[in-house]
Each structure stands twice: as C-alpha cells, then as structure tokens.
mmCIF file of C-alpha atoms in Angstrom:
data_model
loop_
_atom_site.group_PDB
_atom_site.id
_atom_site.type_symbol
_atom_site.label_atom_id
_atom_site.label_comp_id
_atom_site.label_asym_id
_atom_site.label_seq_id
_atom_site.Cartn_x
_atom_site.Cartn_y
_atom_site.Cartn_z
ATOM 1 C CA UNK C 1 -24.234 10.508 -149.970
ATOM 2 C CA UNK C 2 -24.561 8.614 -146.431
ATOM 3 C CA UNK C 3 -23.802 10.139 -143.489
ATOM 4 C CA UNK C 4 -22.057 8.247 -140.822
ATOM 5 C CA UNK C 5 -22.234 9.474 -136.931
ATOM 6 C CA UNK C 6 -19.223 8.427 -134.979
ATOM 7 C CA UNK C 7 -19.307 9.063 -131.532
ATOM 8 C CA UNK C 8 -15.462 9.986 -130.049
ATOM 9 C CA UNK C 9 -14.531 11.399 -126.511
ATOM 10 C CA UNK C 10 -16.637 11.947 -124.238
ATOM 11 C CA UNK C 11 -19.213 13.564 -126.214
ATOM 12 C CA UNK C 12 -18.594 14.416 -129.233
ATOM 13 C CA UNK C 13 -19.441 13.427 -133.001
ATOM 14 C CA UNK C 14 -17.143 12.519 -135.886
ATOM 15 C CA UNK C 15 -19.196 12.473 -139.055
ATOM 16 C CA UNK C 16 -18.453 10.265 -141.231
ATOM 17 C CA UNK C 17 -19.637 11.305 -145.328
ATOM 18 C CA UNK C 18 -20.005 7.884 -147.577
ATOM 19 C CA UNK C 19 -20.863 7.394 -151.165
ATOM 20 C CA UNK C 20 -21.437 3.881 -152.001
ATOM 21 C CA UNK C 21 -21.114 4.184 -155.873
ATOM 22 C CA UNK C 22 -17.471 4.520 -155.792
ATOM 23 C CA UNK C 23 -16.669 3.839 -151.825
ATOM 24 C CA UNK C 24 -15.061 7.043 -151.209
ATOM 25 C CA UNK C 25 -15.567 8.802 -147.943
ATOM 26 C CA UNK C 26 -14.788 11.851 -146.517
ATOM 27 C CA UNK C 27 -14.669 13.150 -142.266
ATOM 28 C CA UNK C 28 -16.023 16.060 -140.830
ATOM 29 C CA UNK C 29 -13.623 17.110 -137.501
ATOM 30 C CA UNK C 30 -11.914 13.938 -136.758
ATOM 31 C CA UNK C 31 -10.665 14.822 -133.300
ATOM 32 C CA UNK C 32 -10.013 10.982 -133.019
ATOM 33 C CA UNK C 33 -8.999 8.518 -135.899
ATOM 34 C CA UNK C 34 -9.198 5.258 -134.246
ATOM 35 C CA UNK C 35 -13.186 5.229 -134.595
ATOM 36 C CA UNK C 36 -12.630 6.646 -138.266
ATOM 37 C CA UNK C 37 -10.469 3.713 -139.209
ATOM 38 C CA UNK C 38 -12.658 1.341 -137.784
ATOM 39 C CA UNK C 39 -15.797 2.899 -139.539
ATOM 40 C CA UNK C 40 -14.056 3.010 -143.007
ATOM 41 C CA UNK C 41 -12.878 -0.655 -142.921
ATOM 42 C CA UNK C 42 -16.251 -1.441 -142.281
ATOM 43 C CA UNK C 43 -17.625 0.412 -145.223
ATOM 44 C CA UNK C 44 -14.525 -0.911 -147.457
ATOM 45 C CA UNK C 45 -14.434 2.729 -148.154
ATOM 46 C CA UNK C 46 -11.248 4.697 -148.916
ATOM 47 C CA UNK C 47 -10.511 8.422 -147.846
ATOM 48 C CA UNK C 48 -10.486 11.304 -150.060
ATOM 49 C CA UNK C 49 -11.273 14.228 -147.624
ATOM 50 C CA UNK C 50 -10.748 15.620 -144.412
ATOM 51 C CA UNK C 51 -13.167 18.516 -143.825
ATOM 52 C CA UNK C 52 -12.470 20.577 -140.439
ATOM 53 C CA UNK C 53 -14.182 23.277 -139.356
ATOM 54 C CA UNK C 54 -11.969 25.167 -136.816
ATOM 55 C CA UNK C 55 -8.309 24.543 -135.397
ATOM 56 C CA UNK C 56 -9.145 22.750 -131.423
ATOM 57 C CA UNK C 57 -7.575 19.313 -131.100
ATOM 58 C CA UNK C 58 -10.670 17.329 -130.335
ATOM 59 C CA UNK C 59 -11.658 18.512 -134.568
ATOM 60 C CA UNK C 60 -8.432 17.800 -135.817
ATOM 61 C CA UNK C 61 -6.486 15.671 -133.650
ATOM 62 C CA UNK C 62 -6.740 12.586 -135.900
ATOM 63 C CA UNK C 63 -5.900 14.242 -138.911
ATOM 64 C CA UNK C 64 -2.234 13.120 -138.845
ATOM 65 C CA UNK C 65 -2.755 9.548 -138.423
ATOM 66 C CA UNK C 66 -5.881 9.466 -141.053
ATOM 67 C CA UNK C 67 -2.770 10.952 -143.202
ATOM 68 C CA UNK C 68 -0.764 8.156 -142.528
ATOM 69 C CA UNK C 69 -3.140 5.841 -144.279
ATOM 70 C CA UNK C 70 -4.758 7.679 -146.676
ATOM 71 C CA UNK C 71 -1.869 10.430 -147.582
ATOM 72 C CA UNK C 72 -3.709 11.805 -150.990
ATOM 73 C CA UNK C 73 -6.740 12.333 -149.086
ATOM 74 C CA UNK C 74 -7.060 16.729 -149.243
ATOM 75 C CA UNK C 75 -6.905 18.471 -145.610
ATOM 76 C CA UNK C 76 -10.057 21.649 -145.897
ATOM 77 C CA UNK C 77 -10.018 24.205 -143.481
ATOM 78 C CA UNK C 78 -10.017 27.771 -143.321
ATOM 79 C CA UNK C 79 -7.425 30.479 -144.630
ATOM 80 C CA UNK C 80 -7.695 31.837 -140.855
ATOM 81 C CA UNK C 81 -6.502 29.136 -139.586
ATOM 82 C CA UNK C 82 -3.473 28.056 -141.546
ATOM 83 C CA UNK C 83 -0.464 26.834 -139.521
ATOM 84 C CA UNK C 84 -3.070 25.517 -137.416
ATOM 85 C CA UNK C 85 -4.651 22.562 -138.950
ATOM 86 C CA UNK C 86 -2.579 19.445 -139.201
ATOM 87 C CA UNK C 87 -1.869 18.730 -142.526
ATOM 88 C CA UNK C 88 -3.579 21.006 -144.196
ATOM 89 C CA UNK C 89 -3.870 21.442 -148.172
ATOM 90 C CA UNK C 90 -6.826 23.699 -149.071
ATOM 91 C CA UNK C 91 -7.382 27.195 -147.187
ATOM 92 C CA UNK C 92 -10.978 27.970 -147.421
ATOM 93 C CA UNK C 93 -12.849 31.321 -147.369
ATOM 94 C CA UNK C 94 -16.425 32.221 -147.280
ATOM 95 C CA UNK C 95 -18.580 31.695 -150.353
ATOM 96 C CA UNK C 96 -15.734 28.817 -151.469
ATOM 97 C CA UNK C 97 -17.298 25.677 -152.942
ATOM 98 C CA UNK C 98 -15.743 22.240 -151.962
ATOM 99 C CA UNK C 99 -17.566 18.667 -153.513
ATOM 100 C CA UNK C 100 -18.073 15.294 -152.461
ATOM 101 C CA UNK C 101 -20.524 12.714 -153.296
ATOM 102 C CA UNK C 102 -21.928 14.213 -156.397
ATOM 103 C CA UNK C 103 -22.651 17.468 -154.480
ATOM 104 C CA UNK C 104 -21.736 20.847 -154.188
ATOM 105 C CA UNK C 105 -21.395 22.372 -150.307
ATOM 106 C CA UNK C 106 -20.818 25.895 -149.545
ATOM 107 C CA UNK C 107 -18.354 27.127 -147.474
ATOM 108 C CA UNK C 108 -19.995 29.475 -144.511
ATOM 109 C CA UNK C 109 -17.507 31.625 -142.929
ATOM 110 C CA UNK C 110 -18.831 31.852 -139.124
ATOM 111 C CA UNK C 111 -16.234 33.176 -136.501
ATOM 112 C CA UNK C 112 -17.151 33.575 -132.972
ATOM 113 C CA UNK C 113 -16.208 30.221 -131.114
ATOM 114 C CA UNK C 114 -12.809 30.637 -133.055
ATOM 115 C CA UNK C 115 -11.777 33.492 -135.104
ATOM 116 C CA UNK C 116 -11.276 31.309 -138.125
ATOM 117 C CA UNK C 117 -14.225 28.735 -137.881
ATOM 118 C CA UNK C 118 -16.161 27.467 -141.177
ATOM 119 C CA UNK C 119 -19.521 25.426 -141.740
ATOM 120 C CA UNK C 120 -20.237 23.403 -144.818
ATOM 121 C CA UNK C 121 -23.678 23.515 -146.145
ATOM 122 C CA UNK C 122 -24.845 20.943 -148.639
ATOM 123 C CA UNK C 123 -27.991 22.333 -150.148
ATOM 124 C CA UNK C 124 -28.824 19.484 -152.601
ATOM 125 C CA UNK C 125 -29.541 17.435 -149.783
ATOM 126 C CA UNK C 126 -29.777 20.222 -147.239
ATOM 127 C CA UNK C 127 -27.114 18.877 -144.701
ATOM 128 C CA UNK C 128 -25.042 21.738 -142.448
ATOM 129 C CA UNK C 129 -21.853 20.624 -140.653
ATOM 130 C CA UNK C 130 -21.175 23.218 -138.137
ATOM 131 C CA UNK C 131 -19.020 22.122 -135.761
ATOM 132 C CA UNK C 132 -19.192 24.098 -132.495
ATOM 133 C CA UNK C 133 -21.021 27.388 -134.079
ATOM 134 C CA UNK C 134 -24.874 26.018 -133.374
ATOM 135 C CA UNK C 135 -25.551 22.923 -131.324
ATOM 136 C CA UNK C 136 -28.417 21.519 -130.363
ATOM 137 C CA UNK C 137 -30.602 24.647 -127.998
ATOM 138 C CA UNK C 138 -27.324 26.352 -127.495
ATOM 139 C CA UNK C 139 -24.448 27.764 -129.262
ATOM 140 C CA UNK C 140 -20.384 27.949 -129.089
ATOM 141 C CA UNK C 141 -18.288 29.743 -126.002
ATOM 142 C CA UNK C 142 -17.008 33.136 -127.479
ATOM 143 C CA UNK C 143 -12.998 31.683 -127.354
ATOM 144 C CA UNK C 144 -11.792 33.938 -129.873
ATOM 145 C CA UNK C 145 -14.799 35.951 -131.680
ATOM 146 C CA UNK C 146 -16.990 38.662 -129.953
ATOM 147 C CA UNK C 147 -20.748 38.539 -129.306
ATOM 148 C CA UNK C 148 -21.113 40.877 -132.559
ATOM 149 C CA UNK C 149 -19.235 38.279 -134.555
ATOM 150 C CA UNK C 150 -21.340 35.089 -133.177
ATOM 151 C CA UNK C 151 -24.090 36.882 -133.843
ATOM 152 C CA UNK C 152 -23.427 37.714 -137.418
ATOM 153 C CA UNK C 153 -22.344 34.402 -137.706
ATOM 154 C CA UNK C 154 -25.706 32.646 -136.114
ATOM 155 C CA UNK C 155 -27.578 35.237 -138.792
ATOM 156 C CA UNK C 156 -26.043 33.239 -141.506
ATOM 157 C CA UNK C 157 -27.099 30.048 -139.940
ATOM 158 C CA UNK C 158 -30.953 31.024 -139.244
ATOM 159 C CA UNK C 159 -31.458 32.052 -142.662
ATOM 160 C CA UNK C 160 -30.993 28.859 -144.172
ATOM 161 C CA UNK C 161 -34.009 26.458 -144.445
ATOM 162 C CA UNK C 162 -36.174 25.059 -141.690
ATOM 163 C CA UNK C 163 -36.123 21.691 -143.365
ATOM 164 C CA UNK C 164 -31.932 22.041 -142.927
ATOM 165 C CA UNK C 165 -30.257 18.576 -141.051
ATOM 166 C CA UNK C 166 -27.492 20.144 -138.301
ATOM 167 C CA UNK C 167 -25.022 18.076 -137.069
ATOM 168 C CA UNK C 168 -22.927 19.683 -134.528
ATOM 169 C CA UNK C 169 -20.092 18.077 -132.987
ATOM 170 C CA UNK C 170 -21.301 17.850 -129.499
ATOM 171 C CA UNK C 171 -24.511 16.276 -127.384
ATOM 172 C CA UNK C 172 -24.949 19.266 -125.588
ATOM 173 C CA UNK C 173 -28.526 19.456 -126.283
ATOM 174 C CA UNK C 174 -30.043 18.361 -122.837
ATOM 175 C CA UNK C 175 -27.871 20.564 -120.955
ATOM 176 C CA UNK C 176 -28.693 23.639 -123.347
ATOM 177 C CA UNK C 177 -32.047 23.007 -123.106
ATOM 178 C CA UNK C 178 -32.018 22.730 -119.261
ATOM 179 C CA UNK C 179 -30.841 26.453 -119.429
ATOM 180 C CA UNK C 180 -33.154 27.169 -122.216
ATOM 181 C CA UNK C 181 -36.582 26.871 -119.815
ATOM 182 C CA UNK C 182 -34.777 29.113 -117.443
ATOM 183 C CA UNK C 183 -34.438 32.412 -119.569
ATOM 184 C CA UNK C 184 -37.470 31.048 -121.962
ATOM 185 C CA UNK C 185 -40.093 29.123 -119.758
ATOM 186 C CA UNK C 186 -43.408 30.665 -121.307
ATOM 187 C CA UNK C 187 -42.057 29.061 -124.674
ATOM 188 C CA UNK C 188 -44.476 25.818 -124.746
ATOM 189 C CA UNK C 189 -42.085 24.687 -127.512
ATOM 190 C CA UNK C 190 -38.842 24.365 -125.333
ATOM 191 C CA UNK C 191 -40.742 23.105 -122.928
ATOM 192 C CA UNK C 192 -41.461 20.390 -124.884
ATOM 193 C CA UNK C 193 -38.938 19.324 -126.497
ATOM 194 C CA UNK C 194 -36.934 19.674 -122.869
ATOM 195 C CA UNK C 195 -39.479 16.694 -122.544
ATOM 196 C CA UNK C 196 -39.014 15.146 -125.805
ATOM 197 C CA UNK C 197 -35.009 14.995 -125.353
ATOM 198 C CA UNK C 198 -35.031 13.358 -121.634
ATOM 199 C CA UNK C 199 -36.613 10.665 -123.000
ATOM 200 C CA UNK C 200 -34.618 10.427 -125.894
ATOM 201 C CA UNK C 201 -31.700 10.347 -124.056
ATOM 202 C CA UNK C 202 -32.633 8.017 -121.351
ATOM 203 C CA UNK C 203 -32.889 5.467 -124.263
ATOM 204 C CA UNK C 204 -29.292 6.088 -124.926
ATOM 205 C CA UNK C 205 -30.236 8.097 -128.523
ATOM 206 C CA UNK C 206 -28.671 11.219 -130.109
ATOM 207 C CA UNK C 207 -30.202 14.022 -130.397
ATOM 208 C CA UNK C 208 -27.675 14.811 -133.999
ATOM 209 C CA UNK C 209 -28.685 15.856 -136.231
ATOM 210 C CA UNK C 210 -31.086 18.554 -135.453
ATOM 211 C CA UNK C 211 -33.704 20.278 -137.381
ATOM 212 C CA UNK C 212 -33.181 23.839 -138.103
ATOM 213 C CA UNK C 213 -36.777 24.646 -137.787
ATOM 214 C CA UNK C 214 -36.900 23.381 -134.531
ATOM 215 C CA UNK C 215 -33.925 25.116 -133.253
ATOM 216 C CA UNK C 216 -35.459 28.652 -134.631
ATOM 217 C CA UNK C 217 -38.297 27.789 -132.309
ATOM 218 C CA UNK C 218 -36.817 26.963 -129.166
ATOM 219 C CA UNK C 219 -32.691 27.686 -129.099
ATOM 220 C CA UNK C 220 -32.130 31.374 -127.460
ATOM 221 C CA UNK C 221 -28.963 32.272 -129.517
ATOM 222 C CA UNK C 222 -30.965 31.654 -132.695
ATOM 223 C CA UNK C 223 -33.692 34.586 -131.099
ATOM 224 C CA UNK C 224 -31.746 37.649 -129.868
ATOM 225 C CA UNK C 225 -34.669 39.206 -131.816
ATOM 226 C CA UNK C 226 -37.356 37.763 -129.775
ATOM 227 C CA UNK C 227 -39.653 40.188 -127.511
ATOM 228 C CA UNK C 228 -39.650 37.671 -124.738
ATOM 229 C CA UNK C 229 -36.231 37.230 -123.987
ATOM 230 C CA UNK C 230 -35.592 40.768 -124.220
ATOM 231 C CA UNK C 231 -37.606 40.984 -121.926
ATOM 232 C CA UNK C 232 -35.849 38.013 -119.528
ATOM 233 C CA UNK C 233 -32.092 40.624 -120.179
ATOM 234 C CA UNK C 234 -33.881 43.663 -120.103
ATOM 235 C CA UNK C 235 -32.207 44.782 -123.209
ATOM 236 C CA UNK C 236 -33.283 45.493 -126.909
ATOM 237 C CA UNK C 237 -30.212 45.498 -129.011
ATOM 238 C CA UNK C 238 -29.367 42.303 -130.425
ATOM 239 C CA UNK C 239 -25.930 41.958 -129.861
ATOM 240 C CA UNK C 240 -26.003 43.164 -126.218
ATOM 241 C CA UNK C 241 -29.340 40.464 -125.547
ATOM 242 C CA UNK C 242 -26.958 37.868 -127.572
ATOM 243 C CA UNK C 243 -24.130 38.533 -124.896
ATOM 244 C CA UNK C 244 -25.876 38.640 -121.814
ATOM 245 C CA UNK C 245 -27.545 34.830 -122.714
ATOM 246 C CA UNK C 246 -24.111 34.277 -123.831
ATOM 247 C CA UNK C 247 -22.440 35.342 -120.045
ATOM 248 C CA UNK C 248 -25.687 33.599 -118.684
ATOM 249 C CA UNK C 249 -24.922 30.054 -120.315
ATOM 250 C CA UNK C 250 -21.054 30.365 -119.282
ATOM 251 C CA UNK C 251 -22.673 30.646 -115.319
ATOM 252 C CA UNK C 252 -25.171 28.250 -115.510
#
C-alpha cells in the first residue's frame, strides 16, 4: 500500500491510499476532490473507498463529487455520525475492521473534537489516520466532546507503538510547537524539534506524517501524566491538567 499526501485548503492533507497491484485507491477525508481527481488520473488508479473520520466539510466536502465518478466506491464513517456524512454506506463503531490494500485497519473510536470522530489504524504496516484527534505537538479543539472524552480518546492513541506513522489532516505542527516551549520549556526534546521543524518548514516540507514516539516525547496533550506540566497548571488530575492546556492552546 502507498500512501499519497495531497495538500487541499489552506492547510490541510488529503491522503491518498494506493495499491499498485490492482490500481485501486482509496481517500482518507477528502474535504476537496479536485486534487483527488487529479492524483488518481495520475496513478491510473480507480476508487474503491472513501474513509472519513468525522462529519466537518473540509473531511468530507468532496465526497459527493468523488461519487459522481466513482459511484460503487463505499462511503466509511462512523455510526455517530450518520445523516452527516455525504453519501455514506458503512456506519462504523469502535473495534470494527475495514480492508484495503491487502491489510486489515482497525477502527478507533476517539470522540472529543467531534462526538462521533474515528481513526483507522493499520498495524501491518503501522500507519494511523487520525484526522483532527492528534496532530503534530498539539491536539483537536473540544467542538463537541469534553476534556474527559479527548482524554480517553488520546489514551487510546499513546498506547499504540512508538514506531506508529500519524498523519493528521492539518500542518499545525509549528504553531503547536510554538505553544509547546511555553508550558514545556525545560523539555530539551521540544526544544529541539521546535528547531528541527523551522527549518523544515522554511524549505517548504511537511512535517506529515509524524512519529508517535516523538510526539509521546514532546506533544503536551499526549502527557497530562507528566510531573512537569503539572507543575506549569498547578494541578494533578489528568483530566483537569488535560483541560487547562486545552483552554491554554484555545488563548494562545
């Protein structure tokens, strides 16, 4: 299986899932189609899937028209969020199993951002597509889910493995890490890669996908746990530390 980045907007990422042997593809959140399109006539590849992981228009907006020219291709989202996904065909719940490319993903059932959002994690070849739940140093605005929910949800998330590819829909990772050395400035590692990703994206490069061990190390919302930034919200329970980084980020 190949995996396709495809910017759209303004900055976000369309991913675009390829497997060669038999040119089928499949797209993770197609908020736009147009670049789609263009990407799969490239590839000479035909579209069997649309995978979405939560309702907002700039994930599904180009469902319809991807329809339009590839109407057998199945529409996955979640069961939550039925009536709200354009075209959709199979309502997916936690611990579900969906295929493409010879492999097996599982279906991770992580509200917070939106009350019905879903990530699909390809062990085989260890590949997580999580729309807005985890980006790069940061994590999603609490639009319909409550601190206790994201947090739950990030809990899933941390324990899969470091080695784990994350691609996010968004290059937020400069900005998150901007805020990152303000609450977490004794952590040599953020500092760092705060270094590492300025450069990278004054060369015009992505910072998608991520490494999971890295974010462990140096994203906040992946250590509510962590002594030092209890110490930064002078608070101890998890949830409460979670949501006070969360209110934090939303100010900064």
């Amino acid at each position: 299986m190949e995996i396709y980045r495809i910017p759209a907007f303004k900055d976000n990422y369309v991913f675009l899932l390829f497997d060669a042997q038999d040119r089928s593809a499949a797209v993770v959140d197609p908020g736009d189609a147009a670049p789609v399109l263009s990407e799969l006539k490239r590839l000479d590849a035909r579209l069997t899937a649309i995978f979405n992981t939560h309702h907002h228009s700039d994930h599904v907006g180009g469902n319809r028209k991807l329809l339009r020219h590839f109407p057998n291709a199945a529409v996955y989202a979640s069961a939550v969020d039925r009536d709200r996904i354009p075209g959709q065909t199979v309502k997916l719940q936690g611990g579900d199993r969906v295929h493409f490319g010879g492999e097996e993903a599982e279906v991770l059932f992580v509200p917070g951002h939106t009350r019905g959002h879903i990530a699909y994690y390809f062990r085989q070849s260890g590949h997580l597509f999580c729309g807005d739940t985890l980006f790069g140093a940061g994590c999603g605005r609490l639009f319909e889910g409550t601190p206790a929910q994201m947090v739950a949800s990030m809990t899933q998330l941390r324990a899969l493995p470091d080695e784990t590819h994350v691609w996010c829909a968004h290059e937020y990772t400069l900005n998150n890490l901007k805020f990152a050395v303000t609450v977490d400035g004794d952590n040599a590692a953020t500092r760092s890669r705060l270094e590492r990703v300025c450069a990278a994206r004054d060369r015009g490069e992505a910072t998608v996908p991520l490494s999971l061990g890295v974010e462990k190390q140096t994203n906040p919302f992946l250590r509510w746990d962590d002594p030092a930034l209890q110490a930064v919200t002078q608070i101890r329970e998890p949830t409460r530390v979670f949501a006070r980084l969360r209110g934090m980020k939303d100010r900064f």
